[in-house]
Amino acid sequence: MPETEELARRHFLRSLGTIALGGVGGGLVFRAFGGPGAGAIEGMLGDPLPTGTPILVLVDVNGGNDDLSTLVPIDDAWYYDKTYGHGSLAIPPASTRLPAGLPGYGLHPSLTWLAERWNTHHDVAFVLGVGQTETQEFSHFVSESTWRTCVIGRREPTGFLGRFNDRVHPGSLVAAISLAGLHPALVGHDIHVLGVPRVEEFGIQASWQWRNDDAYWGAYDQMAAAALTGNLGAASQMIRQTLDAPATIRPAAVPSLDAGLERGSLAWQLAQAAMLINAGVPCQTYAGVLDGFDTHTNQLTAQATQLSNVDTALDLFFRALSEQRRRDVCVLLHSEFGRQVTANGSGGTDHGQAGLNILVGPPVAGAAYGEAPTLDPGGPTRPNRIWDARIPTSDFRSVFATILTWLGDDPGISSEVLGRTFEEFPVFKGGPPQPHPVRVRNPSTPRRRPAP
Amino acid sequence: MATTAERVAHIWRRLGFGPTRADIEVGVASGDPAGLVEELLARPPTGAAAWAFPPVTAEWDWTSASRFVERHFANMAHGANPVQERTAWILQGLVVVSAEGVNYQQMAGHTVFLRDRAFASYKALLRDVSTTAAMLEYLSGDKNTRFHPNENFARELCELFSLGPVHPVTGEKNYTEDDIKEMARAHTGWRLTWPPPRQVLFDPWYHDSGTKEYLGGVHPDAGVNDAAQVIEAITQHPSWAAFVPEYFYREIVGLDPAPAVLAELGDVFGPEGDLRALVEAIARRPELLSDAAIGTRVKSPVELVCGLMRILEIQDASWLGVMWRMGSRFGQHPFFAPNVSGWPSGTAWLHAGHLVAWSDLLMPALWWRDSGGSDVPAEQRVQPLRDLYAGSTRTSVVDNAISLAGLAGVTPSTRAALEAFAGAGSWNHARAVGVLHLLLCSPDWFVN
């Protein structure tokens, strides 16, 4: 395509998206595009993602979700223990939602959709006892940095998904889409994360006088093409992305999918992801965030609210996905750590170690994986715990390695990205038979009070 | 080698929220960037009367909270002591309380609390903040009892407010989990009254009166003074003299301090944590005016908005919609830090969503309020925009826009882009403002 024609096409696509209400104080309105599952987008950056290509939607459940009250060990007396367990914060067995075929466990009452999904679709995986096995880190921020970079003990600018995209989608402007701010797990050496807070509004805003002016957009093009280095270069790259990506992003907008949702909520974030996935945007890695799981106090209410937000968001997300694309999508719910076993007495729990990963989506072979760390403290000095936290039984990188192998359809990719090999779980369909039921390391003895 | 104008502009950005055209002209005329540093450091501190914060009338009153936040932006942009404004804002990202956990009244109180102490003792600040209603509620201090110690505040006090997880030079772990648990015991007993307004009280019934062992020392119970005793022990820790000085150095200079520099700054900071002396020492470091520091730092959203308010002489931030835009669009609302570690920094801001949000904020600032016509009411006029057009030709507008934006210069690619646009089509108010709009979306504006 001749350069001038290409420029004109880009300007057309940019201007297509916005109609100004002229005059002082006028607002902007946006024209609705396309519809669910609209066909290939003209001018898309790169070829549409072929159907059958795995897509990961990482949901960063931020703050340290209390996994014990998410997938509740309803038969374990230690969880209910007033001295060494959750005591009054424990979720009573009767109020949990029972996942069929997973004896001894009940899901938090807020997870209505997830329980139903487990029972009807058999594509929900729980990986138990996940945590950081090489370090014992109780800090949110160190722990977050470790799992997002998968690098321990030194500063690392790239995230594990960024390094994946460096290898699989080098140079792409849309391979890593962050749905809230800029998610560090997506940052690569060559990949610039595309922040898409809202598909429908995505693009540089311009005054009506210049919206269709070639010289105006030409100036942006020049700044985006500048040979700058360091942070200036990163800013120039930001302009390039924001200039070029709307032609790919905006036509994916389906206003009905985020209508009525709270801006920035997890449901909102996943609605944006659904639009982009349905449109075939060539991106395998999306990341969203939900804060609010650091439940030092008020845990019963706070966790119920946030898990309900997760449940609703997942429900809306999978319903929003087109039939064609839904089968390629896996959502991973990951938190920086679980929480301590003993309630802290102020209505909450403090930072723990071992936690829970949840994977859901048609590619997932529904089952529980891994080993549940014992809840038995082992005595008054709690030798079975790190202070009061359960000891992880699986390194979090085993889960990530599993996902990377699936995403890249390449058995070597995970060790390239993570720097070494990790045992992988047969979480994705097509693998060996699933481990079932849950194995428990150091199984709890029948309830007894430790000797004083 | 940076020019005098570039150094002057740089000083205003790092010690304040950016220069106006007049600031650069005055600084260049004096020919003495180091003198400008001294002039800014010598400005008398401002206080509550000058800040003129309107009250937040109820715990969750959005309207009065909006007026407070708008005033906060006006103070940061136009305050008579830019260094104090800058220091207070750095503190707001360091000693974090967020409306994710407390109400708007408490956020307003915390904002003023930090501003009051911007030039004071950091040790005293930490001692006081340990028992403010806002911090007690935000980090669960009011739920921390001898029956069930809650580690939340103790952990963040060490990790985020005072020491960091490891020593920045030696890499040694600064504290253990046992230290955290023991310090949590020392902080027990602080409660908040109910119903609102919530008052702080120390209730010995809830306080753990045993001896505590933390940070290598055995600390007999000091009752109501136990919290202060924790701060005392923290100030004796080797990382006390490193963590906050390094944090401020990075914020102001934008580089990592060399170990020898950090040691010097630690001495200046001292056991009392003299914030004013620390900021002065950093401002006088030769690295601040080095080429490595100039033109390299990514502005945060708050810095972008305050800089814009300065150059366009915007006093009333309400028409920029800061109360609703800064959180939902930018992710940096002064009342809504996402978590206790504050906000991201550096290239974390340079993503497409950021430029989308910024170009959207420029619409009311540059276009909606004042079209440049004679029919626009006087109170709506944005005079610097009118002056830009009236005082420029299409050949001079780029230089005039650069100077209006408080930039001492721009990269050749940005200049060429602006000149091409300025030279195209008809010459009018919209083109002049268009040049400025493009400049405010250039790499040179985001990074400097």
Coordinates of C-alpha atoms in Angstrom, one line a residue, chain A:
Chain A
M1 CA 0.0 0.0 0.0
P2 CA 1.5 3.4 -0.9
E3 CA 2.5 5.5 2.1
T4 CA 0.0 8.3 1.5
E5 CA -2.8 5.8 1.1
E6 CA -1.7 4.1 4.3
L7 CA -1.6 7.4 6.1
A8 CA -5.1 8.4 4.8
R9 CA -6.5 5.0 5.9
R10 CA -5.1 5.4 9.4
H11 CA -6.5 8.9 9.7
F12 CA -9.8 7.6 8.5
L13 CA -9.8 4.9 11.1
R14 CA -8.9 7.4 13.8
S15 CA -11.5 9.9 12.8
L16 CA -14.1 7.2 12.5
G17 CA -14.2 6.6 16.1
T18 CA -15.0 10.0 17.4
I19 CA -17.6 12.7 16.7
A20 CA -17.2 15.9 18.5
L21 CA -19.9 18.0 19.8
G22 CA -18.5 21.4 18.7
G23 CA -18.3 24.5 20.8
V24 CA -17.2 25.6 24.2
G25 CA -17.8 23.0 26.9
G26 CA -19.0 20.4 24.4
G27 CA -18.5 16.8 25.3
L28 CA -17.3 13.9 23.2
V29 CA -19.5 11.2 22.0
F30 CA -18.4 8.0 20.5
R31 CA -19.8 6.2 17.6
A32 CA -20.6 2.6 18.3
F33 CA -18.8 0.1 16.1
G34 CA -19.4 -3.4 15.0
G35 CA -21.1 -6.0 17.1
P36 CA -20.2 -9.1 19.0
G37 CA -17.9 -11.2 17.0
A38 CA -17.6 -8.7 14.3
G39 CA -15.4 -9.8 11.4
A40 CA -11.8 -9.1 10.8
I41 CA -10.8 -5.5 11.5
E42 CA -9.5 -3.7 8.5
G43 CA -6.1 -2.2 9.3
M44 CA -5.5 -4.5 12.3
L45 CA -1.9 -4.5 13.5
G46 CA -0.9 -8.0 12.5
D47 CA -3.1 -10.8 11.4
P48 CA -6.1 -11.7 13.5
L49 CA -5.3 -14.3 16.1
P50 CA -6.1 -17.6 14.6
T51 CA -8.9 -19.4 16.4
G52 CA -7.5 -22.2 18.4
T53 CA -4.6 -20.0 19.7
P54 CA -4.5 -20.1 23.5
I55 CA -5.3 -16.8 25.3
L56 CA -4.5 -16.1 28.9
V57 CA -6.4 -13.6 31.0
L58 CA -4.4 -13.1 34.2
V59 CA -6.4 -11.7 37.1
D60 CA -4.2 -10.4 39.8
V61 CA -6.2 -10.9 43.0
N62 CA -4.2 -8.3 44.9
G63 CA -3.5 -8.1 48.6
G64 CA -3.2 -11.8 49.5
N65 CA -6.5 -13.6 49.1
D66 CA -7.4 -15.9 52.0
D67 CA -7.5 -19.2 50.0
L68 CA -8.7 -21.1 53.0
S69 CA -12.0 -19.3 52.9
T70 CA -12.1 -19.4 49.1
L71 CA -11.8 -23.2 48.7
V72 CA -12.9 -24.1 52.3
P73 CA -11.5 -27.3 53.8
I74 CA -14.9 -28.1 55.4
D75 CA -13.8 -31.4 56.9
D76 CA -10.6 -30.1 58.5
A77 CA -11.2 -29.3 62.2
W78 CA -8.0 -27.2 62.3
Y79 CA -9.5 -24.6 59.9
Y80 CA -12.4 -24.1 62.4
D81 CA -10.2 -24.2 65.5
K82 CA -10.5 -21.2 67.7
T83 CA -6.8 -21.2 68.8
Y84 CA -5.0 -22.4 65.7
G85 CA -7.5 -21.8 62.9
H86 CA -9.9 -19.3 61.6
G87 CA -12.3 -19.6 64.5
S88 CA -15.2 -17.3 64.1
L89 CA -13.9 -16.2 60.6
A90 CA -14.3 -19.7 59.3
I91 CA -17.0 -20.3 56.7
P92 CA -19.4 -22.9 58.0
P93 CA -19.7 -26.0 55.9
A94 CA -23.4 -25.5 55.4
S95 CA -23.0 -22.2 53.7
T96 CA -20.4 -23.3 51.2
R97 CA -21.2 -24.4 47.7
L98 CA -20.1 -27.9 47.2
P99 CA -18.0 -28.8 44.1
A100 CA -19.1 -32.2 43.0
G101 CA -16.4 -34.9 43.3
L102 CA -14.2 -32.8 45.5
P103 CA -14.9 -34.2 48.9
G104 CA -13.8 -32.2 51.9
Y105 CA -14.1 -28.9 50.2
G106 CA -16.7 -26.2 49.7
L107 CA -16.5 -23.0 47.8
H108 CA -17.1 -19.6 49.4
P109 CA -20.8 -18.7 49.3
S110 CA -20.0 -15.8 47.0
L111 CA -18.6 -18.1 44.3
T112 CA -22.0 -19.1 43.0
W113 CA -21.0 -19.0 39.3
L114 CA -17.7 -20.7 39.9
A115 CA -19.3 -23.6 41.8
E116 CA -21.8 -24.0 39.0
R117 CA -19.1 -23.9 36.4
W118 CA -17.1 -26.6 38.2
N119 CA -20.2 -28.8 38.4
T120 CA -21.4 -28.3 34.8
H121 CA -18.4 -27.5 32.6
H122 CA -15.7 -29.4 34.4
D123 CA -13.2 -26.8 33.3
V124 CA -12.2 -25.3 36.7
A125 CA -8.8 -26.2 38.2
F126 CA -7.7 -25.5 41.7
V127 CA -4.0 -25.7 42.3
L128 CA -3.4 -26.1 46.0
G129 CA -0.5 -25.0 48.2
V130 CA 1.0 -22.6 45.6
G131 CA 3.6 -20.2 46.9
Q132 CA 7.1 -19.1 46.9
T133 CA 9.2 -22.1 47.8
E134 CA 12.7 -20.6 47.6
T135 CA 11.9 -17.5 49.8
Q136 CA 9.7 -16.8 52.7
E137 CA 8.4 -13.4 52.0
F138 CA 5.6 -11.8 53.9
S139 CA 5.8 -8.4 52.2
H140 CA 3.1 -7.7 49.6
F141 CA 5.5 -5.8 47.4
V142 CA 8.5 -8.1 47.4
S143 CA 6.2 -11.0 46.9
E144 CA 4.3 -9.3 44.1
S145 CA 7.6 -8.4 42.4
T146 CA 8.8 -12.0 42.7
W147 CA 5.8 -13.6 41.1
R148 CA 5.4 -11.0 38.4
T149 CA 9.0 -11.2 37.3
C150 CA 9.7 -14.8 38.4
V151 CA 13.1 -13.6 39.5
I152 CA 14.2 -13.8 43.0
G153 CA 16.7 -11.6 44.8
R154 CA 17.5 -9.0 42.2
R155 CA 15.7 -6.2 40.4
E156 CA 14.3 -7.4 37.1
P157 CA 12.5 -5.0 34.8
T158 CA 10.6 -7.6 32.8
G159 CA 7.7 -9.7 33.7
F160 CA 7.3 -13.4 32.9
L161 CA 4.6 -12.8 30.3
G162 CA 6.6 -9.9 28.8
R163 CA 9.5 -12.3 28.2
F164 CA 7.1 -14.8 26.7
N165 CA 5.9 -12.2 24.2
D166 CA 9.5 -11.1 23.5
R167 CA 10.0 -14.5 22.2
V168 CA 6.7 -15.3 20.6
H169 CA 5.4 -11.9 19.4
P170 CA 8.6 -9.8 19.0
G171 CA 7.9 -6.2 18.0
S172 CA 4.1 -6.5 18.4
L173 CA 2.3 -3.4 19.6
V174 CA -0.7 -5.3 20.8
A175 CA 0.6 -8.6 22.2
A176 CA 0.4 -7.5 25.9
I177 CA -2.8 -5.8 26.9
S178 CA -3.2 -4.4 30.4
L179 CA -6.7 -3.7 31.5
A180 CA -5.9 -1.5 34.5
G181 CA -2.8 0.7 34.4
L182 CA 0.4 -1.1 33.3
H183 CA 0.7 -4.6 34.7
P184 CA 4.3 -5.5 35.5
A185 CA 4.0 -9.1 34.5
L186 CA 3.4 -8.0 30.9
V187 CA 6.5 -5.8 30.6
G188 CA 9.1 -7.2 28.2
H189 CA 12.4 -6.0 26.7
D190 CA 10.9 -5.5 23.3
I191 CA 7.2 -5.6 24.1
H192 CA 5.6 -2.3 25.1
V193 CA 2.5 -3.0 27.2
L194 CA -0.7 -1.6 25.7
G195 CA -2.9 -0.1 28.4
V196 CA -6.5 -0.3 27.3
P197 CA -8.7 1.1 30.1
R198 CA -11.7 1.3 27.7
V199 CA -11.9 -0.1 24.2
E200 CA -14.6 2.4 23.1
E201 CA -12.6 5.5 24.1
F202 CA -9.2 4.2 23.0
G203 CA -7.2 6.8 21.1
I204 CA -5.7 10.2 21.3
Q205 CA -8.3 12.8 21.8
A206 CA -8.2 15.8 19.5
S207 CA -10.2 19.0 19.0
W208 CA -12.8 18.9 16.3
Q209 CA -10.7 21.4 14.3
W210 CA -7.9 18.9 13.9
R211 CA -9.6 15.5 14.2
N212 CA -9.4 15.0 10.4
D213 CA -6.3 17.1 9.7
D214 CA -3.4 15.3 8.1
A215 CA -0.8 17.8 9.2
Y216 CA -2.0 17.3 12.8
W217 CA -1.7 13.5 12.8
G218 CA 1.4 13.8 10.8
A219 CA 3.0 15.7 13.7
Y220 CA 2.1 12.8 16.0
D221 CA 3.6 10.4 13.5
Q222 CA 6.8 12.3 13.4
M223 CA 7.1 12.3 17.2
A224 CA 6.3 8.6 17.3
A225 CA 9.0 7.9 14.7
A226 CA 11.7 9.8 16.5
A227 CA 14.9 8.0 17.1
L228 CA 15.0 8.6 20.9
T229 CA 16.5 6.5 23.6
G230 CA 15.8 5.9 27.3
N231 CA 12.7 7.3 28.8
L232 CA 12.2 9.7 25.9
G233 CA 12.2 6.7 23.6
A234 CA 9.6 5.0 25.8
A235 CA 7.4 8.0 25.6
S236 CA 7.8 8.1 21.8
Q237 CA 6.9 4.4 21.7
M238 CA 3.8 5.2 23.8
I239 CA 2.7 7.7 21.2
R240 CA 3.3 5.2 18.4
Q241 CA 1.1 2.7 20.2
T242 CA -1.6 5.1 21.0
L243 CA -1.5 6.3 17.4
D244 CA -1.5 3.0 15.7
A245 CA -3.4 0.7 18.0
P246 CA -6.8 2.4 17.8
A247 CA -7.3 1.0 14.3
T248 CA -7.0 -2.4 15.9
I249 CA -8.7 -1.7 19.3
R250 CA -11.5 0.7 18.6
P251 CA -13.4 -1.3 16.1
A252 CA -13.7 -4.1 18.7
A253 CA -15.9 -1.9 20.9
V254 CA -19.2 -3.4 21.8
P255 CA -20.8 -0.8 24.1
S256 CA -23.4 -3.2 25.5
L257 CA -20.7 -5.3 27.1
D258 CA -19.6 -2.7 29.6
A259 CA -22.8 -0.8 29.8
G260 CA -23.9 -0.3 33.4
L261 CA -20.6 -1.7 34.8
E262 CA -18.6 0.3 37.3
R263 CA -15.7 1.9 35.4
G264 CA -12.5 0.1 36.2
S265 CA -14.1 -2.7 38.1
L266 CA -13.0 -6.3 37.4
A267 CA -16.2 -6.9 35.4
W268 CA -15.4 -3.8 33.4
Q269 CA -11.8 -4.9 32.8
L270 CA -12.9 -8.3 31.6
A271 CA -15.6 -6.8 29.4
Q272 CA -12.8 -4.9 27.6
A273 CA -10.8 -8.1 27.2
A274 CA -13.9 -10.0 25.9
M275 CA -14.4 -7.3 23.2
L276 CA -10.8 -7.6 22.1
I277 CA -10.7 -11.3 22.2
N278 CA -13.9 -11.6 20.1
A279 CA -12.5 -9.2 17.5
G280 CA -9.4 -11.5 17.1
V281 CA -6.9 -8.9 18.3
P282 CA -3.5 -10.6 18.0
C283 CA -2.9 -10.8 21.8
Q284 CA -2.5 -13.9 23.9
T285 CA -1.9 -12.2 27.2
Y286 CA -4.3 -9.9 29.0
A287 CA -3.9 -8.8 32.6
G288 CA -6.4 -7.3 35.0
V289 CA -6.3 -6.4 38.7
L290 CA -8.7 -6.5 41.6
D291 CA -7.5 -5.0 44.8
G292 CA -9.0 -5.4 48.2
F293 CA -8.0 -8.8 49.5
D294 CA -5.6 -7.6 52.2
T295 CA -8.1 -8.5 54.9
H296 CA -6.4 -7.8 58.1
T297 CA -9.8 -6.7 59.4
N298 CA -13.4 -7.0 58.4
Q299 CA -12.5 -10.2 56.4
L300 CA -16.0 -11.8 56.4
T301 CA -17.5 -8.8 54.6
A302 CA -14.6 -7.7 52.6
Q303 CA -13.7 -11.1 51.1
A304 CA -17.3 -11.9 50.4
T305 CA -17.6 -8.7 48.5
Q306 CA -14.5 -9.1 46.5
L307 CA -15.1 -12.8 45.7
S308 CA -18.5 -11.8 44.6
N309 CA -17.0 -9.3 42.3
V310 CA -14.7 -12.0 40.9
D311 CA -17.6 -14.4 40.5
T312 CA -19.8 -11.8 38.7
A313 CA -16.9 -10.7 36.5
L314 CA -16.1 -14.2 35.4
D315 CA -19.7 -14.9 34.7
L316 CA -20.1 -11.8 32.5
F317 CA -16.8 -12.4 30.9
F318 CA -17.5 -16.0 29.7
R319 CA -21.0 -15.0 28.6
A320 CA -19.5 -12.1 26.6
L321 CA -17.0 -14.2 24.8
S322 CA -18.1 -15.4 21.4
E323 CA -18.6 -19.1 20.8
Q324 CA -15.7 -19.1 18.4
R325 CA -13.2 -17.7 20.9
R326 CA -14.4 -18.9 24.2
R327 CA -12.9 -22.3 23.8
D328 CA -9.4 -20.7 23.6
V329 CA -9.5 -18.7 26.8
C330 CA -8.2 -19.5 30.2
V331 CA -8.4 -17.2 33.2
L332 CA -5.8 -17.5 35.9
L333 CA -6.6 -16.1 39.4
H334 CA -3.4 -15.5 41.2
S335 CA -2.6 -13.7 44.5
E336 CA 0.8 -12.9 46.0
F337 CA 0.2 -15.2 49.0
G338 CA -2.4 -16.8 51.1
R339 CA -3.1 -15.8 54.7
Q340 CA -2.2 -17.1 58.1
V341 CA -4.3 -19.9 59.5
T342 CA -5.0 -18.3 62.9
A343 CA -7.4 -15.4 62.8
N344 CA -5.8 -12.3 64.1
G345 CA -8.6 -11.4 66.5
S346 CA -9.4 -8.2 64.8
G347 CA -11.8 -9.7 62.3
G348 CA -9.1 -10.6 59.8
T349 CA -6.0 -12.6 59.0
D350 CA -2.4 -11.5 58.4
H351 CA -0.1 -12.3 55.6
G352 CA 0.5 -16.0 54.9
Q353 CA 2.5 -18.1 52.4
A354 CA 0.8 -20.9 50.6
G355 CA -2.2 -19.9 48.5
L356 CA -4.5 -21.1 45.8
N357 CA -4.5 -20.7 42.0
I358 CA -7.7 -21.0 40.1
L359 CA -7.8 -21.6 36.4
V360 CA -11.0 -21.6 34.5
G361 CA -12.0 -21.9 30.9
P362 CA -12.7 -24.5 28.3
P363 CA -9.0 -25.5 27.8
V364 CA -8.8 -26.5 31.4
A365 CA -9.2 -30.0 32.7
G366 CA -11.3 -29.5 35.7
A367 CA -9.8 -31.0 38.9
A368 CA -7.8 -30.1 42.0
Y369 CA -4.0 -30.3 41.6
G370 CA -1.1 -30.2 43.9
E371 CA -1.1 -31.0 47.6
A372 CA -2.9 -29.1 50.3
P373 CA -0.4 -28.1 53.0
T374 CA -1.5 -29.5 56.3
L375 CA -3.5 -27.3 58.7
D376 CA -2.3 -29.1 61.7
P377 CA 0.1 -26.8 63.5
G378 CA 2.0 -29.8 64.8
G379 CA 2.0 -28.5 68.4
P380 CA 2.0 -25.2 70.3
T381 CA 5.2 -24.0 68.5
R382 CA 3.5 -24.7 65.2
P383 CA 6.4 -26.5 63.6
N384 CA 4.3 -27.3 60.5
R385 CA 3.9 -23.6 59.8
I386 CA 6.1 -20.7 58.9
W387 CA 5.2 -18.6 61.9
D388 CA 1.5 -19.1 61.3
A389 CA 1.5 -19.6 57.6
R390 CA 1.1 -22.8 55.7
I391 CA 4.2 -24.0 53.9
P392 CA 3.8 -24.0 50.1
T393 CA 3.9 -27.4 48.5
S394 CA 4.1 -26.2 44.9
D395 CA 6.3 -23.4 43.5
F396 CA 4.1 -20.7 41.8
R397 CA 6.4 -21.0 38.8
S398 CA 5.2 -24.6 38.2
V399 CA 1.8 -23.1 37.5
F400 CA 3.3 -20.4 35.3
A401 CA 5.5 -23.0 33.5
T402 CA 2.3 -25.0 32.8
I403 CA 0.6 -21.9 31.4
L404 CA 3.6 -20.9 29.3
T405 CA 3.9 -24.3 27.7
W406 CA 0.2 -24.2 26.8
L407 CA 0.4 -20.6 25.6
G408 CA 3.4 -21.1 23.4
D409 CA 2.5 -24.7 22.4
D410 CA 6.2 -25.3 22.9
P411 CA 7.7 -27.5 25.6
G412 CA 10.9 -25.4 25.7
I413 CA 9.3 -22.0 26.1
S414 CA 8.8 -22.1 29.9
S415 CA 12.4 -22.8 30.7
E416 CA 13.5 -20.0 28.4
V417 CA 11.2 -17.6 30.1
L418 CA 11.7 -18.8 33.7
G419 CA 15.4 -19.6 33.4
R420 CA 15.0 -23.2 34.4
T421 CA 12.5 -26.0 34.2
F422 CA 9.7 -26.6 36.7
E423 CA 7.5 -29.5 37.2
E424 CA 4.3 -28.8 35.3
F425 CA 0.7 -29.7 36.2
P426 CA -1.5 -31.5 33.7
V427 CA -4.0 -28.7 33.9
F428 CA -4.7 -28.3 30.2
K429 CA -6.8 -30.9 28.3
G430 CA -4.9 -33.4 26.4
G431 CA -2.5 -34.2 29.2
P432 CA -2.2 -37.4 31.2
P433 CA -5.0 -38.4 33.6
Q434 CA -5.8 -36.0 36.4
P435 CA -4.7 -36.5 40.0
H436 CA -7.8 -36.8 42.0
P437 CA -8.9 -36.5 44.7
V438 CA -6.7 -34.0 46.5
R439 CA -3.6 -35.2 48.2
V440 CA -2.7 -33.6 51.5
R441 CA 0.8 -33.4 52.6
N442 CA 1.2 -34.3 56.3
P443 CA -2.5 -35.0 56.6
S444 CA -4.2 -33.5 59.6
T445 CA -4.6 -35.9 62.5
P446 CA -8.1 -36.1 64.0
R447 CA -8.8 -33.0 65.9
R448 CA -6.9 -32.7 69.1
R449 CA -5.7 -29.9 71.2
P450 CA -1.9 -29.7 71.2
A451 CA -0.4 -30.2 74.5
P452 CA 0.0 -26.9 76.4

